[in-house]
mmCIF file of C-alpha atoms in Angstrom:
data_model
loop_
_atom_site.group_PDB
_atom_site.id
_atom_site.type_symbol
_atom_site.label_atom_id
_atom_site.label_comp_id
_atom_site.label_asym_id
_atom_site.label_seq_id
_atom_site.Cartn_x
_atom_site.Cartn_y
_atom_site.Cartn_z
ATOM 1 C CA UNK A 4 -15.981 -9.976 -27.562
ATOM 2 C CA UNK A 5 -17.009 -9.392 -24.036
ATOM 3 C CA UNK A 6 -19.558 -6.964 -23.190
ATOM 4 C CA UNK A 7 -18.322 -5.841 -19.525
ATOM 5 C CA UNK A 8 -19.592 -3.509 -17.335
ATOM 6 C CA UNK A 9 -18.248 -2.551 -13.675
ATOM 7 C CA UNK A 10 -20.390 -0.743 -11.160
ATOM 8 C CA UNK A 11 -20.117 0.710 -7.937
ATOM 9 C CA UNK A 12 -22.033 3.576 -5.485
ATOM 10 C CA UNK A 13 -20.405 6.401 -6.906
ATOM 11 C CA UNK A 14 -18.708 5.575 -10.349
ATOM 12 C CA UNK A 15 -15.314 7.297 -9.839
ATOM 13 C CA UNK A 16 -13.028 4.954 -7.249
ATOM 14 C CA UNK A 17 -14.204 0.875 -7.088
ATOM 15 C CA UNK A 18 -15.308 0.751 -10.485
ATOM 16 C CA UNK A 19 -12.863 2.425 -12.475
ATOM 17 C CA UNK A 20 -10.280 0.233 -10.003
ATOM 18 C CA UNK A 21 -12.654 -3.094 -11.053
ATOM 19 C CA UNK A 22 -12.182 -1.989 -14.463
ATOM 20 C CA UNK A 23 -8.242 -2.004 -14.947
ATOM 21 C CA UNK A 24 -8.244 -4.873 -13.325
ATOM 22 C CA UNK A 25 -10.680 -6.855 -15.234
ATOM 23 C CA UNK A 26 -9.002 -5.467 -18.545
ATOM 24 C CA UNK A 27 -5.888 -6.565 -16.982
ATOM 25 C CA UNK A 28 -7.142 -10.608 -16.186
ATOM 26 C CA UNK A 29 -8.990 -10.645 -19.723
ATOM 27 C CA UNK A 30 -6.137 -9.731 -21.567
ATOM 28 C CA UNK A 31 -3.961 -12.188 -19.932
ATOM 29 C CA UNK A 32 -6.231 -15.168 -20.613
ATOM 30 C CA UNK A 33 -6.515 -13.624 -24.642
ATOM 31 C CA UNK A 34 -10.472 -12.369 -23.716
ATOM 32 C CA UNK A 35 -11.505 -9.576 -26.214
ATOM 33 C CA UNK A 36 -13.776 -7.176 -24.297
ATOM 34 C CA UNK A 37 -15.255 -3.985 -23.658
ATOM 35 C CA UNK A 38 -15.080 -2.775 -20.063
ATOM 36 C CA UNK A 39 -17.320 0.044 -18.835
ATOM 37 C CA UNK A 40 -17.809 1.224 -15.606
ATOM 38 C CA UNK A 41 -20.284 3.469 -14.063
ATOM 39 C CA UNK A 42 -22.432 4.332 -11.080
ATOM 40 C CA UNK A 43 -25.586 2.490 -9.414
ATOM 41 C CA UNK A 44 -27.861 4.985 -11.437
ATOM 42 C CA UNK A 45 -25.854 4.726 -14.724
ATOM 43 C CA UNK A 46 -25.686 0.835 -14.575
ATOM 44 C CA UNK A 47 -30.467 1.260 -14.765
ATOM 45 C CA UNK A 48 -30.739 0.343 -18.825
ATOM 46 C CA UNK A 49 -27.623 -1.401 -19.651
ATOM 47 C CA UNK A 50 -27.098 -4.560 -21.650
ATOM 48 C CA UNK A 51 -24.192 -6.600 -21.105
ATOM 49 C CA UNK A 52 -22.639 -9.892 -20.870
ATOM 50 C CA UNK A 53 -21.353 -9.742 -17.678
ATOM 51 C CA UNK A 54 -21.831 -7.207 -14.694
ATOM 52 C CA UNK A 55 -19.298 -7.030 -11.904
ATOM 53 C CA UNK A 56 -20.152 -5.475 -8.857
ATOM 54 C CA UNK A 57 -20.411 -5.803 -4.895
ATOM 55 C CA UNK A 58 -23.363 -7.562 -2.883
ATOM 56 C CA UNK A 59 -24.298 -3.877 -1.610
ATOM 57 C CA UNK A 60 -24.013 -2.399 -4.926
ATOM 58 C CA UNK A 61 -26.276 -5.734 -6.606
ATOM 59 C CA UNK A 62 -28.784 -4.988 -4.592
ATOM 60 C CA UNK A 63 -30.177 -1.480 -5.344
ATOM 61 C CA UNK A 64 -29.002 -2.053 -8.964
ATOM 62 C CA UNK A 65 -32.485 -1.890 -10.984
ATOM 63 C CA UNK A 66 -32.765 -2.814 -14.677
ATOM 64 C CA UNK A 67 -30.247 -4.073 -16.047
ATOM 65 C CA UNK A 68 -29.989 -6.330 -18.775
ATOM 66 C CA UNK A 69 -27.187 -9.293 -17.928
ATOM 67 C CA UNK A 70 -26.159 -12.920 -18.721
ATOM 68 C CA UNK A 71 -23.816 -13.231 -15.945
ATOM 69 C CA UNK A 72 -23.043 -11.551 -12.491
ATOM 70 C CA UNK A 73 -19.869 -11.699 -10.818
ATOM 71 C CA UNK A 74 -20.141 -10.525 -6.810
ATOM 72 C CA UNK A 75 -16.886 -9.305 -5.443
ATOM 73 C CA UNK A 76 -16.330 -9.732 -1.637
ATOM 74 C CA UNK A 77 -12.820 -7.458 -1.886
ATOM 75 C CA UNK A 78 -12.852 -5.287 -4.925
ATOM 76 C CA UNK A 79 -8.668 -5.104 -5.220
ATOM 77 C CA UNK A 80 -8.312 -8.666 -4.969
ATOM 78 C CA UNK A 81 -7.471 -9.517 -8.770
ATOM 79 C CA UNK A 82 -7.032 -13.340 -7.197
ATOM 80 C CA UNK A 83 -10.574 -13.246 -6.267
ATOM 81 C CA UNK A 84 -11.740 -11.211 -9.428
ATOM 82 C CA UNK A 85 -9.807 -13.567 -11.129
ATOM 83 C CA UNK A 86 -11.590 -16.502 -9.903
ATOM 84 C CA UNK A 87 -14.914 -15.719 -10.257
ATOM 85 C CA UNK A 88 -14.241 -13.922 -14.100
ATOM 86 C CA UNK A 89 -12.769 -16.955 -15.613
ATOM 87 C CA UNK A 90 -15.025 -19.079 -14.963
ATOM 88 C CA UNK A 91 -18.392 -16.666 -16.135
ATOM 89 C CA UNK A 92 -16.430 -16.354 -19.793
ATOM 90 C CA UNK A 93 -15.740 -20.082 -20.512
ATOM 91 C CA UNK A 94 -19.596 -20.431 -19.621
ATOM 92 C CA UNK A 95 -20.244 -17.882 -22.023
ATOM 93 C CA UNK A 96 -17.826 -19.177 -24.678
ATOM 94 C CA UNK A 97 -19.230 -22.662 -24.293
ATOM 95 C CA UNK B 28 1.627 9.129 -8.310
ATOM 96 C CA UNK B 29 0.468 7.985 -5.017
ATOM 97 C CA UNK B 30 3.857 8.949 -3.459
ATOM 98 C CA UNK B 31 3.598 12.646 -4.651
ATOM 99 C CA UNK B 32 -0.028 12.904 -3.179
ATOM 100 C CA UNK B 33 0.867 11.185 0.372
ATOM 101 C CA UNK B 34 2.736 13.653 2.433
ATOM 102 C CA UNK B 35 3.171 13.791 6.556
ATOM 103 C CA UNK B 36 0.259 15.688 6.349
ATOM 104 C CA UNK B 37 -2.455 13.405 4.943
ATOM 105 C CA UNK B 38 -1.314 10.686 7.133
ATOM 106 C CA UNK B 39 -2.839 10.252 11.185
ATOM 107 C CA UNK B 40 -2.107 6.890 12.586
ATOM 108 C CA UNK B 41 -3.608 5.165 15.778
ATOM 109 C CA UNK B 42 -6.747 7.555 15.598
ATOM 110 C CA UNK B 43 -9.402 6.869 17.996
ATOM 111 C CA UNK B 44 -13.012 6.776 16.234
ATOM 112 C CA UNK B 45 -16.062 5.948 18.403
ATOM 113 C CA UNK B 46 -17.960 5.014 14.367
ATOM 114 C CA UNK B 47 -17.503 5.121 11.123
ATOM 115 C CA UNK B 48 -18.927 8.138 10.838
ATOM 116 C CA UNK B 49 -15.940 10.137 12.672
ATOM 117 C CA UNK B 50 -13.165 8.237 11.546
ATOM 118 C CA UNK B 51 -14.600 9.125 7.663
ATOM 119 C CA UNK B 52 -14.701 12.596 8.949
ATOM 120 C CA UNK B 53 -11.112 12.556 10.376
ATOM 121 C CA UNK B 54 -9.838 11.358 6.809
ATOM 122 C CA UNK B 55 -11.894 13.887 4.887
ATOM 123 C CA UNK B 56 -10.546 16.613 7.438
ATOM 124 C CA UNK B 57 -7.102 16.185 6.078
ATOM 125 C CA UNK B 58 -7.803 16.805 2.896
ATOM 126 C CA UNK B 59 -9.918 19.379 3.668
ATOM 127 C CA UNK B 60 -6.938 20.861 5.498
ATOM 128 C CA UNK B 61 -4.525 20.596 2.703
ATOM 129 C CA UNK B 62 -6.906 22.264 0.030
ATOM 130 C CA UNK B 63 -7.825 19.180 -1.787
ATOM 131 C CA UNK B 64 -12.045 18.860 -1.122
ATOM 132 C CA UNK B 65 -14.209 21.498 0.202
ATOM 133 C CA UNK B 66 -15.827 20.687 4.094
ATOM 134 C CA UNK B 67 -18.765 19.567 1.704
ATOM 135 C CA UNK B 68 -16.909 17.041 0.242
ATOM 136 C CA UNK B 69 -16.405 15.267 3.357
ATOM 137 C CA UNK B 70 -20.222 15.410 4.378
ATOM 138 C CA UNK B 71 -20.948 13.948 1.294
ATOM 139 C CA UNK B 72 -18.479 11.105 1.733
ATOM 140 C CA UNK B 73 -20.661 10.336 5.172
ATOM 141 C CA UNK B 74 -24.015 10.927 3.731
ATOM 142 C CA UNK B 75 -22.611 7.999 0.795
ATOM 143 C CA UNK B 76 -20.765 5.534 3.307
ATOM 144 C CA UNK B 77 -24.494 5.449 5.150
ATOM 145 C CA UNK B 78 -26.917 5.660 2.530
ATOM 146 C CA UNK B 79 -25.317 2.470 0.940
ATOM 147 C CA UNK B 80 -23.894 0.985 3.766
ATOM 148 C CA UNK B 81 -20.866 -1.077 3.509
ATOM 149 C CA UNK B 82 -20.243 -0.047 -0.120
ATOM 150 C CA UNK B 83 -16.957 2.032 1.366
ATOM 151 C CA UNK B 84 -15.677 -1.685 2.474
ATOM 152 C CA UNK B 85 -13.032 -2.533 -0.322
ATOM 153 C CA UNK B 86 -11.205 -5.169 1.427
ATOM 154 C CA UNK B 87 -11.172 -6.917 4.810
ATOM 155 C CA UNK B 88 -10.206 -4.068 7.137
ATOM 156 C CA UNK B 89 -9.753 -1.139 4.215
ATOM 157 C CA UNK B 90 -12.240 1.507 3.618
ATOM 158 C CA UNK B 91 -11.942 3.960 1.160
ATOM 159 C CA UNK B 92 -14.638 7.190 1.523
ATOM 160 C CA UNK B 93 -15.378 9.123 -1.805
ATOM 161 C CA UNK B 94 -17.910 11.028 -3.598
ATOM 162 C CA UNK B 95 -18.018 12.206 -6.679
ATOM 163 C CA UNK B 96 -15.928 15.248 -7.844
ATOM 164 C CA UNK B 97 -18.699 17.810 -8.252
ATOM 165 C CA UNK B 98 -19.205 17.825 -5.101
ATOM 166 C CA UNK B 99 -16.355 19.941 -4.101
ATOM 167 C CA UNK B 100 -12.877 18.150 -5.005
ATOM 168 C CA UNK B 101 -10.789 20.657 -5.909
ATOM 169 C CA UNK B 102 -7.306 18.200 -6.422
ATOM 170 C CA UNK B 103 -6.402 15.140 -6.750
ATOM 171 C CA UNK B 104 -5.496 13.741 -3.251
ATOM 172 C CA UNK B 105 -5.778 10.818 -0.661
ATOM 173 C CA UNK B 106 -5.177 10.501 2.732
ATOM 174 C CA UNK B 107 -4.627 7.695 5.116
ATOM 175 C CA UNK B 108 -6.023 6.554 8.275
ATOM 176 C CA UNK B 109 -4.737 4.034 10.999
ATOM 177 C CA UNK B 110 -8.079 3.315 14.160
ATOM 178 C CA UNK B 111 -6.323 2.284 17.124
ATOM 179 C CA UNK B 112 -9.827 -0.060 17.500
ATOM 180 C CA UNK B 113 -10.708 -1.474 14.640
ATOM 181 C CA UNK B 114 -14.499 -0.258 13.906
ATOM 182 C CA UNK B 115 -17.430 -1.810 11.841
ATOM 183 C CA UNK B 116 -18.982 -0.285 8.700
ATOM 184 C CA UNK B 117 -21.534 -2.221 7.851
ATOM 185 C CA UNK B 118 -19.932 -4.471 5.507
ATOM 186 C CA UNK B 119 -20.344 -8.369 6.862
ATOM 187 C CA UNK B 120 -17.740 -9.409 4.593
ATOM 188 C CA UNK B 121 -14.543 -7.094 5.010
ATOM 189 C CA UNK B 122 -15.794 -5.402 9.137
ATOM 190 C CA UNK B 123 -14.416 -4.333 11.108
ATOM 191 C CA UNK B 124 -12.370 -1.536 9.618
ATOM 192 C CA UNK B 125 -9.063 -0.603 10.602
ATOM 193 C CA UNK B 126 -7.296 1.029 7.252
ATOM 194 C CA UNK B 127 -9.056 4.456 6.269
ATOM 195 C CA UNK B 128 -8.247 6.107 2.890
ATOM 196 C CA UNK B 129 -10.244 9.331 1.899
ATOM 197 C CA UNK B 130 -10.019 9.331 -1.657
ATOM 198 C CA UNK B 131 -10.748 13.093 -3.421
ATOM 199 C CA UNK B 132 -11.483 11.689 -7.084
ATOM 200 C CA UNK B 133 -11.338 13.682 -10.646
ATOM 201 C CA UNK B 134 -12.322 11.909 -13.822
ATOM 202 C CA UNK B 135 -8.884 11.557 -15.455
ATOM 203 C CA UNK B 136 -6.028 9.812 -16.397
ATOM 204 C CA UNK B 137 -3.878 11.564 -13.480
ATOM 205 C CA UNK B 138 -6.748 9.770 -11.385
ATOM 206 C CA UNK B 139 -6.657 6.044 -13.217
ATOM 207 C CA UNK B 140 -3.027 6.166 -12.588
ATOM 208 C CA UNK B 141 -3.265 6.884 -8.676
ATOM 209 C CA UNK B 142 -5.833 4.144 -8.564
ATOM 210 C CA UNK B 143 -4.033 1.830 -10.332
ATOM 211 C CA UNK B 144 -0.962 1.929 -7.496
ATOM 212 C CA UNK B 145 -3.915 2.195 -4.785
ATOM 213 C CA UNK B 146 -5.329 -1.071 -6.261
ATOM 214 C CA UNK B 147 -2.031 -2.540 -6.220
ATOM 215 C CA UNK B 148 -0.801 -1.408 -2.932
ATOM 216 C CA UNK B 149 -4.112 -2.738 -1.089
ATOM 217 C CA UNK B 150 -4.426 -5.871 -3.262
ATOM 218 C CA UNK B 151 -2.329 -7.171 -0.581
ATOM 219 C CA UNK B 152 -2.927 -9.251 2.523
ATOM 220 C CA UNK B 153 -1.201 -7.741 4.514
ATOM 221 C CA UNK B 154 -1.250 -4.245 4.060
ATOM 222 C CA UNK B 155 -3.485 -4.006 6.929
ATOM 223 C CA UNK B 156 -1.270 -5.047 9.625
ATOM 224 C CA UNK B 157 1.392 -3.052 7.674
ATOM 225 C CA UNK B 158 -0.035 0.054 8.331
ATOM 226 C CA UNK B 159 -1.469 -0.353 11.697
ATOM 227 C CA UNK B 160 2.346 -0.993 12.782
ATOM 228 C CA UNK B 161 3.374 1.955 11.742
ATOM 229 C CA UNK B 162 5.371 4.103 14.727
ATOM 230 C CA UNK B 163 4.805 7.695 12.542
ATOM 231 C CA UNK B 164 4.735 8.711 9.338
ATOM 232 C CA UNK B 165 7.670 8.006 7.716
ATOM 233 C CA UNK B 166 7.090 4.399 8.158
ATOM 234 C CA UNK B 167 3.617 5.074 6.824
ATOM 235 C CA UNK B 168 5.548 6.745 4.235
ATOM 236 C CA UNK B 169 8.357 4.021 3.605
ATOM 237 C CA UNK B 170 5.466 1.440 3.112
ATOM 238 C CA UNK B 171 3.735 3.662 0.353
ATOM 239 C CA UNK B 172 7.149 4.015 -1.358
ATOM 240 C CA UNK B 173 7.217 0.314 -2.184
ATOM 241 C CA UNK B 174 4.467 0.500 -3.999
ATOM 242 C CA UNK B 175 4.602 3.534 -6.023
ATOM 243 C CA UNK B 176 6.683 2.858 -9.315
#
């Protein structure tokens, strides 16, 4: 089981749009995970195995606790989320 | 969802923005216009798009201006822009900008539903050019159709 959290500037559009679709790509390669998402100042604190975000967004994110970062260049792309995911949870599993 | 929320109304094609700034503010306007976010709303959607800049950025050529709901979103609503120039945001990846979409957000399932069809109708490569070929609205219209299930 996945600890997942998704962050962008403001915590109600990107994020929530990074979540679904990271539930979505999970669930299709049979990854168990919980997916949160949340703003730059909720994401200060957190502990997680993976953080998804933007390289805007990475930057002024302070304090939080992750094994792996995945930076998005186009947050809708679930090819490119897709990509970059996969990869972060067979390192994890392994 | 997203086709009961885009009417003729939220839609302005071909606009011609001299920054980021105004073309953000032309979006907002149209909601502000159909009762959806108060004028405060929209300068809060500015103040956002330059405090972090690029953030807005989604995908190459799409950016999507929102705040959060407390600051003055009274429905659920969208509205979408076409720059007759395409204009940079500060975002090195996805600039210059050519596909606006003011998003007025609440926190519910109304709202993961509309993003859901947003995320699917932009997750597209060439939704871009789509939408900047538009002639008027009801092609802007015809194109959101597709997508909305």
């Amino acid at each position: 089981m996945f600890k997942v959290l998704t962050v962008c500037a403001v915590g109600v559009g990107s994020s929530l749009m990074l979540k679904m679709n990271a539930g979505t790509i999970l669930k299709n390669h049979g990854y168990k995970a919980s997916i949160e998402n949340t703003n730059m100042s909720g994401a200060s604190g957190c502990r997680v195995d993976i953080l998804i975000t933007t390289e805007d967004v990475y930057k002024q994110i302070k304090n939080v606790n992750t094994k792996e970062v995945v930076i998005l260049k186009n947050m809708v792309s679930k090819k490119e989320l897709e990509e970059k995911l996969i990869p972060v949870c067979q390192k994890l599993e392994g | 969802m997203l086709i009961e929320l885009v009417k003729e109304e939220v839609i302005r094609l071909n606009f011609k923005a001299e920054n980021s700034e105004e073309a953000i503010r032309c979006a907002g306007q149209m909601l502000v216009e159909t009762g959806k976010v108060t004028s405060n709303y929209v300068d809060e959607m500015v103040k956002m798009s330059q405090e972090i800049k690029g953030y807005i950025v989604l995908a190459p050529g799409i950016a999507m201006p929102h705040a959060r709901p407390e600051y003055g979103v009274k429905e659920i609503g969208l509205s979408i822009l076409t720059l007759s120039t395409p204009i940079p945001f500060g975002n090195d990846a996805n600039d210059p900008v050519k596909l606006v979409i003011a998003l007025a957000a609440k926190d519910n399932t109304t709202h993961l539903k509309l993003l859901q069809e947003l995320s699917l109708m932009l997750d597209n490569d060439s939704i871009v050019e789509e939408f900047s070929n538009c002639q008027n609205s009801q092609d802007a219209l015809d194109i959101v159709r597709t997508f909305a299930s």
